Coordinates of N, CA and C in Angstrom, one line a residue:
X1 N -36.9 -67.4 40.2 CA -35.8 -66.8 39.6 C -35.2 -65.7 40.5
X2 N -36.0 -64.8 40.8 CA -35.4 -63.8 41.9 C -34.6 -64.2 43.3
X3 N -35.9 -65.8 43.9 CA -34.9 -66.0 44.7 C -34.0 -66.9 44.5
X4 N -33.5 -67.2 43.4 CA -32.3 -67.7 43.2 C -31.2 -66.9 42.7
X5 N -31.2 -65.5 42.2 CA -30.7 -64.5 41.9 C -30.1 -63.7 43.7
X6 N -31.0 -63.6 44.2 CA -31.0 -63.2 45.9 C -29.8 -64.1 46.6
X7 N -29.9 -65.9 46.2 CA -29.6 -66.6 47.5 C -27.9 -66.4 46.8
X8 N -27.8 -66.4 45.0 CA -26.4 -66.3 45.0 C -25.5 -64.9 45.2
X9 N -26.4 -63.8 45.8 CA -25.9 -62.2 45.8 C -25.8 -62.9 47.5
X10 N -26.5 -63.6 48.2 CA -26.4 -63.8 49.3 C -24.6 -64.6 49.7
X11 N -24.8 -65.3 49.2 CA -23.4 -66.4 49.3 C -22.2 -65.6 48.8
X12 N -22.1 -64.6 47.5 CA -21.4 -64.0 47.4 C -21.0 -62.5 48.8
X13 N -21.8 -62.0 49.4 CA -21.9 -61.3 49.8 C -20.8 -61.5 51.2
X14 N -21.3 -63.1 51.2 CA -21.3 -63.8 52.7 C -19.6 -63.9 52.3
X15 N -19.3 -64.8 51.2 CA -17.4 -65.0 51.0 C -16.7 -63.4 50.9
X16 N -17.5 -62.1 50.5 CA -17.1 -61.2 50.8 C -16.7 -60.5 51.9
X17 N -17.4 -61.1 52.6 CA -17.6 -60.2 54.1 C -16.4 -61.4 54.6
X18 N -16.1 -62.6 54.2 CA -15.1 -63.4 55.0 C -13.9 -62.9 54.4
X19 N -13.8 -62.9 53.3 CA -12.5 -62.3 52.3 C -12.3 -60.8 53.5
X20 N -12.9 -59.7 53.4 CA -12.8 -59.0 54.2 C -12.4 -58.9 55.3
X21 N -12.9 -59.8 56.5 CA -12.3 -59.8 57.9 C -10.8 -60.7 57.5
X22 N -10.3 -61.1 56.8 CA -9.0 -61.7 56.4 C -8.5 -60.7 55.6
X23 N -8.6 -59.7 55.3 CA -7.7 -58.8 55.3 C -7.8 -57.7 55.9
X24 N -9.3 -57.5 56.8 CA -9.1 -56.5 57.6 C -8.1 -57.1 58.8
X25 N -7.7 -57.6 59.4 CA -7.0 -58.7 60.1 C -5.2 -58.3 59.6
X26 N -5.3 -58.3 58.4 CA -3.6 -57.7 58.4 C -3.8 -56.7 58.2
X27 N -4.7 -55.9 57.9 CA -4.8 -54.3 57.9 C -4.7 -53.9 59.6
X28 N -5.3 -54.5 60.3 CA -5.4 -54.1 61.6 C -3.9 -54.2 62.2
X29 N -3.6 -55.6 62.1 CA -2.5 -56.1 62.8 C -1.2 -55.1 62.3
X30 N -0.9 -54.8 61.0 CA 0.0 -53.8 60.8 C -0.6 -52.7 61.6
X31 N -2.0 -51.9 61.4 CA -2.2 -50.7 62.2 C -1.8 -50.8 63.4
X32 N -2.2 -51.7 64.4 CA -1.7 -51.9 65.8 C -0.1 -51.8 65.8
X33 N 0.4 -52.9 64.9 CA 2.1 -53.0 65.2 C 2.3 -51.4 65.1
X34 N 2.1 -50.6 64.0 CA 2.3 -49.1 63.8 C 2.1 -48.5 64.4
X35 N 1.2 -48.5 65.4 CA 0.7 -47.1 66.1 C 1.8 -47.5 67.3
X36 N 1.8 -49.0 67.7 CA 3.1 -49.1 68.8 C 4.5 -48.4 68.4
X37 N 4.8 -49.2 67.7 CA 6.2 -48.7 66.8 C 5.9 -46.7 66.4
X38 N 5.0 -46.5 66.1 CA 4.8 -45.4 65.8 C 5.6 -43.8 66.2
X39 N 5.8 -44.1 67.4 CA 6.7 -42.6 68.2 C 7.8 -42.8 67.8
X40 N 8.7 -43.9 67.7 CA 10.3 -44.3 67.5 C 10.5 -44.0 66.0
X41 N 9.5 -44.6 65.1 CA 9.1 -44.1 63.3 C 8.4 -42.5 63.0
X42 N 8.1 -42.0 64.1 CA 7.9 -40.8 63.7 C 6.7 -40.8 62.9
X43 N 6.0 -42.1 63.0 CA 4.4 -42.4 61.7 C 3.3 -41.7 62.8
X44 N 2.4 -40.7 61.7 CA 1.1 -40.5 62.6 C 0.1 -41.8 62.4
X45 N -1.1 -41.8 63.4 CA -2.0 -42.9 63.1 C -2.4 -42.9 61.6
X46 N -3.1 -41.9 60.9 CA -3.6 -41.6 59.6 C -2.1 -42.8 58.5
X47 N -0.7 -42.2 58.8 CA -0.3 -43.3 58.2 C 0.1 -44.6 58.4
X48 N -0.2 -44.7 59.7 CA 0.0 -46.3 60.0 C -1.5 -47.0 59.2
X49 N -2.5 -46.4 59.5 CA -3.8 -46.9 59.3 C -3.6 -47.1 57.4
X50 N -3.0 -46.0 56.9 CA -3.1 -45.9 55.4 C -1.5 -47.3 55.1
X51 N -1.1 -47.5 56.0 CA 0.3 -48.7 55.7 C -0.6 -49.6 55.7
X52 N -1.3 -50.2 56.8 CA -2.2 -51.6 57.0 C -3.4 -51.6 56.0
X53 N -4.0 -50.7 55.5 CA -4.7 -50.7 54.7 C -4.3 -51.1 53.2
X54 N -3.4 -50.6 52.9 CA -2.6 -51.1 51.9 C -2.1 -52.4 51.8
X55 N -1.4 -52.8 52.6 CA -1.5 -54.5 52.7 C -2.7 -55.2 52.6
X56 N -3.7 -55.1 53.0 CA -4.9 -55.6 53.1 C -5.5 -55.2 52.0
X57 N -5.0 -53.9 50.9 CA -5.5 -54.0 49.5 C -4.9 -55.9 49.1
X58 N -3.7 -56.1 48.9 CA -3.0 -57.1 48.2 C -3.8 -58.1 48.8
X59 N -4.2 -58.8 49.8 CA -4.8 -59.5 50.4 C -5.8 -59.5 50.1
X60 N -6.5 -58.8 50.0 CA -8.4 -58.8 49.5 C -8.3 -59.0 48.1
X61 N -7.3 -58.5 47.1 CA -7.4 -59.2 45.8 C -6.9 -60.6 46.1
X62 N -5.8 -61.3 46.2 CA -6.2 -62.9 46.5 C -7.3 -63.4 46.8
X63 N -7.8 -62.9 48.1 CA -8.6 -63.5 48.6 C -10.2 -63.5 47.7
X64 N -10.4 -62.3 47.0 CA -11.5 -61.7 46.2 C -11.6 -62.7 44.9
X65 N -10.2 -62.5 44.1 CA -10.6 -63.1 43.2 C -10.3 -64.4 42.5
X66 N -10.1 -65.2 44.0 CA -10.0 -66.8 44.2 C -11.3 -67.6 44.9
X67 N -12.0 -66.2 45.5 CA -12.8 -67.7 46.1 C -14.1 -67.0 46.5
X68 N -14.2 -65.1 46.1 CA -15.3 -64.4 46.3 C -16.0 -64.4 44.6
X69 N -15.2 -64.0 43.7 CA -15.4 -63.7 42.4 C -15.4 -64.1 41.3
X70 N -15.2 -65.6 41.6 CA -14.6 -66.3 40.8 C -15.3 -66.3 39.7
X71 N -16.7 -66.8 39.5 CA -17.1 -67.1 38.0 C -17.1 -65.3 37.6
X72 N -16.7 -64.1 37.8 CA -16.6 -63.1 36.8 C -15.3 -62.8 37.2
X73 N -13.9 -63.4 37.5 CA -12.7 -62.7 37.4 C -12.7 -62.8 35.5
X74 N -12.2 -61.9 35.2 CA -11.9 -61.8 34.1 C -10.7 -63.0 33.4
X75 N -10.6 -63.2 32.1 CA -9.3 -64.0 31.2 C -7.9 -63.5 31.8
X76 N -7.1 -63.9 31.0 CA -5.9 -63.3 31.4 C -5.8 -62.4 30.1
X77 N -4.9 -61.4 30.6 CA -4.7 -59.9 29.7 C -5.0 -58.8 30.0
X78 N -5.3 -58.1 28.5 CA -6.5 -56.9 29.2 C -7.3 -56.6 30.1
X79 N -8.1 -57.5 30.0 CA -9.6 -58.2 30.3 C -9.0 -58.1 31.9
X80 N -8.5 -59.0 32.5 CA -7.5 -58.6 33.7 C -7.1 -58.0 34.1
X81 N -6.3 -57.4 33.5 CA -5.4 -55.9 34.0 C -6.4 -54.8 33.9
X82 N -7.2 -54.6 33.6 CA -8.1 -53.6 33.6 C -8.9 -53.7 35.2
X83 N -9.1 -55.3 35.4 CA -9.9 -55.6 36.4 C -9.3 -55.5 37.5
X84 N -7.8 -55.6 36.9 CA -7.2 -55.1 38.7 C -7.2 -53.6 39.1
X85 N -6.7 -52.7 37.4 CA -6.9 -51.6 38.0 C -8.1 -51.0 38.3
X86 N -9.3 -51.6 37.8 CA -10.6 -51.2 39.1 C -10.2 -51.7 40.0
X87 N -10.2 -52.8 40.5 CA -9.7 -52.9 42.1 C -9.0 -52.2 42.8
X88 N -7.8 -51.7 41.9 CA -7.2 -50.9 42.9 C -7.6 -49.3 43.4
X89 N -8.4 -49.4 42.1 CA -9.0 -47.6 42.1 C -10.2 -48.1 43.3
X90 N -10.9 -49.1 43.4 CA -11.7 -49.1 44.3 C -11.6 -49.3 45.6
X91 N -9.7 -50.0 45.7 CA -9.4 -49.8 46.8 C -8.8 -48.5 47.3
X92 N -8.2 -47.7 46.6 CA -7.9 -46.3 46.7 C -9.3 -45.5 47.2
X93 N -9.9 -45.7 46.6 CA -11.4 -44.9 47.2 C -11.2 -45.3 48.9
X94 N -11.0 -46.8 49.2 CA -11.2 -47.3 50.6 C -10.5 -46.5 51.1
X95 N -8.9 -46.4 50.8 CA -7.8 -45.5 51.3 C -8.5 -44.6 51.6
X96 N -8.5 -43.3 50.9 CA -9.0 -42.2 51.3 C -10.4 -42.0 51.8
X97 N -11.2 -42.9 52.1 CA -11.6 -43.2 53.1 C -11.4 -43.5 54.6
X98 N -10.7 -44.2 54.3 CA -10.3 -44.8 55.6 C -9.3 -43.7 56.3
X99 N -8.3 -43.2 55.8 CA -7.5 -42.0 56.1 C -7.8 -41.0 56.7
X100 N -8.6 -40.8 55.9 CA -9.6 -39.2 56.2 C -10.4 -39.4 57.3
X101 N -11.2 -40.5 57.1 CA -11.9 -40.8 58.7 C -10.8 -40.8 59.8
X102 N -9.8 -42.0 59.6 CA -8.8 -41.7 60.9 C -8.0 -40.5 61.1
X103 N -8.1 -39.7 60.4 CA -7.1 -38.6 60.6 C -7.9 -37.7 61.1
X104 N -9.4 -37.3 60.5 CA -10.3 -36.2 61.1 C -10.1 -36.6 62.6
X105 N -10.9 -37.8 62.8 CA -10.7 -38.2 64.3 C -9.7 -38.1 65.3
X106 N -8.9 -38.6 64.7 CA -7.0 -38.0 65.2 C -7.7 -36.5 65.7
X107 N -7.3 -36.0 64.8 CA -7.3 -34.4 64.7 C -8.7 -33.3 66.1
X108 N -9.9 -34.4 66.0 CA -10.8 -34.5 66.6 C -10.9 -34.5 68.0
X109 N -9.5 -35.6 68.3 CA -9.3 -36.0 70.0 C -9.5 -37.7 70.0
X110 N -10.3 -37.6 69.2 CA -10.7 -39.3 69.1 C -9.9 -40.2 69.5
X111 N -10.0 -41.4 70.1 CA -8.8 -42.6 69.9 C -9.0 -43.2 68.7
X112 N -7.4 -42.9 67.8 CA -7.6 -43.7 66.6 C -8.2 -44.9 66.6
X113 N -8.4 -46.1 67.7 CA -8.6 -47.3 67.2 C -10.0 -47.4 66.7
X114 N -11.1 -46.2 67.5 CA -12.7 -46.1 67.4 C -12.4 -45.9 66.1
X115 N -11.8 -44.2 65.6 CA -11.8 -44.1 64.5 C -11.6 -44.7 63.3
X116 N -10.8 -45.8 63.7 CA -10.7 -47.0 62.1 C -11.5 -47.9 62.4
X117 N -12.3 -48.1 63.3 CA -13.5 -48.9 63.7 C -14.4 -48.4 62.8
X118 N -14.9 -47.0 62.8 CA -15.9 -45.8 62.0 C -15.6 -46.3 60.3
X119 N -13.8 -45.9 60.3 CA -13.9 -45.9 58.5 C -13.8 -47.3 58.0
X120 N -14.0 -48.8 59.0 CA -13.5 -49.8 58.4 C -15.3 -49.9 57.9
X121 N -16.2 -49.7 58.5 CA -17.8 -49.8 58.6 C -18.0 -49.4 57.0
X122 N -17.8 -47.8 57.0 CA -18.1 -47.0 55.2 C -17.0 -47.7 54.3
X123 N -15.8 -48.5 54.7 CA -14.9 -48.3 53.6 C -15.4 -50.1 53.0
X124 N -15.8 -50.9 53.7 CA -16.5 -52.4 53.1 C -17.7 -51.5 52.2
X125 N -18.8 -50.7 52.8 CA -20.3 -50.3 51.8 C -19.7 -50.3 50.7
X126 N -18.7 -49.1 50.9 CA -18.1 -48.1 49.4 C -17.9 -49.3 48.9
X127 N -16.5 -50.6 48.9 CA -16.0 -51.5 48.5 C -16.9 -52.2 47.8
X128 N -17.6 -52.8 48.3 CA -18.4 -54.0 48.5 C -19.1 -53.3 47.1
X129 N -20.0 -52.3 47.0 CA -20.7 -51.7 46.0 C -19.7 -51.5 44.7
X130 N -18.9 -50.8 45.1 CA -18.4 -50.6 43.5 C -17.6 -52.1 43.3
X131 N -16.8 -52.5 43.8 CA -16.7 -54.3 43.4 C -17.6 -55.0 42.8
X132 N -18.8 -55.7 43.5 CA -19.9 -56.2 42.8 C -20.3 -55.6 41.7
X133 N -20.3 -54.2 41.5 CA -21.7 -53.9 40.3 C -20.7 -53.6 39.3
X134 N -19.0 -52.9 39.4 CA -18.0 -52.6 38.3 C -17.1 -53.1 38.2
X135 N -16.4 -53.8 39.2 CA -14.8 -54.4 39.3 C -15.6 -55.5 38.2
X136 N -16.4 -56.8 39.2 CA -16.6 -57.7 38.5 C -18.0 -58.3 38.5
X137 N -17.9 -57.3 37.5 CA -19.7 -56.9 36.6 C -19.5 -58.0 35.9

């Protein structure tokens, strides 16, 4: 029983971590276009990183709750709308994660791109944890 409990936290873990690199991938690809674009826009790294991250919220819910979560996405309704707004509260947590790490670093001397390297690492744990055990408990 346990390791059948294990192999499907495994498989789920595994379509998360793919859901993930598919939207860290537009999260990045906006950060990159931004930080280029960035002197002519007047955007610091902290918001370019906080624009791509946001896109990459929208994307990781498709991606999450089509093909990572499926047997507990919730009905349609309530039951739903509640489940998005945990997702989005738990993607806000990633936000201000991810922000704060690239902006200290900014701030630090760091080259932003290490630095969203650093918060992309803590911002999947945080994710990944409150998703699994509250989004879609």
């Amino acid at each position: 029983m346990v390791a059948a409990i294990r192999q499907v936290v495994d498989r789920r873990l595994t379509r998360y971590l793919l859901a993930s690199v598919g939207a860290l991938a537009v999260d990045m690809g906006t950060f990159l276009a931004l930080l280029t674009l960035g002197p002519s826009l007047e955007l610091a790294p902290a918001g370019a990183s906080a624009s791509g991250y946001a896109l990459g919220i929208a994307a990781h819910w498709l991606m999450s709750s089509r093909a990572v979560f499926v047997g507990s996405l919730a009905e349609r309704g309530v039951a739903r709308h509640r489940q998005k707004v945990l997702f989005v509260a738990s993607a806000l947590i990633g936000l201000a994660l991810t922000t704060g790490i690239v902006g200290a670093g900014d701030r630090a001397g760091f080259d932003p791109r290490i630095a969203k390297l650093a918060a992309i690492g803590v911002s999947f744990s945080v994710t990944w944890l409150l998703r699994s055990r509250i989004v879609f408990r």
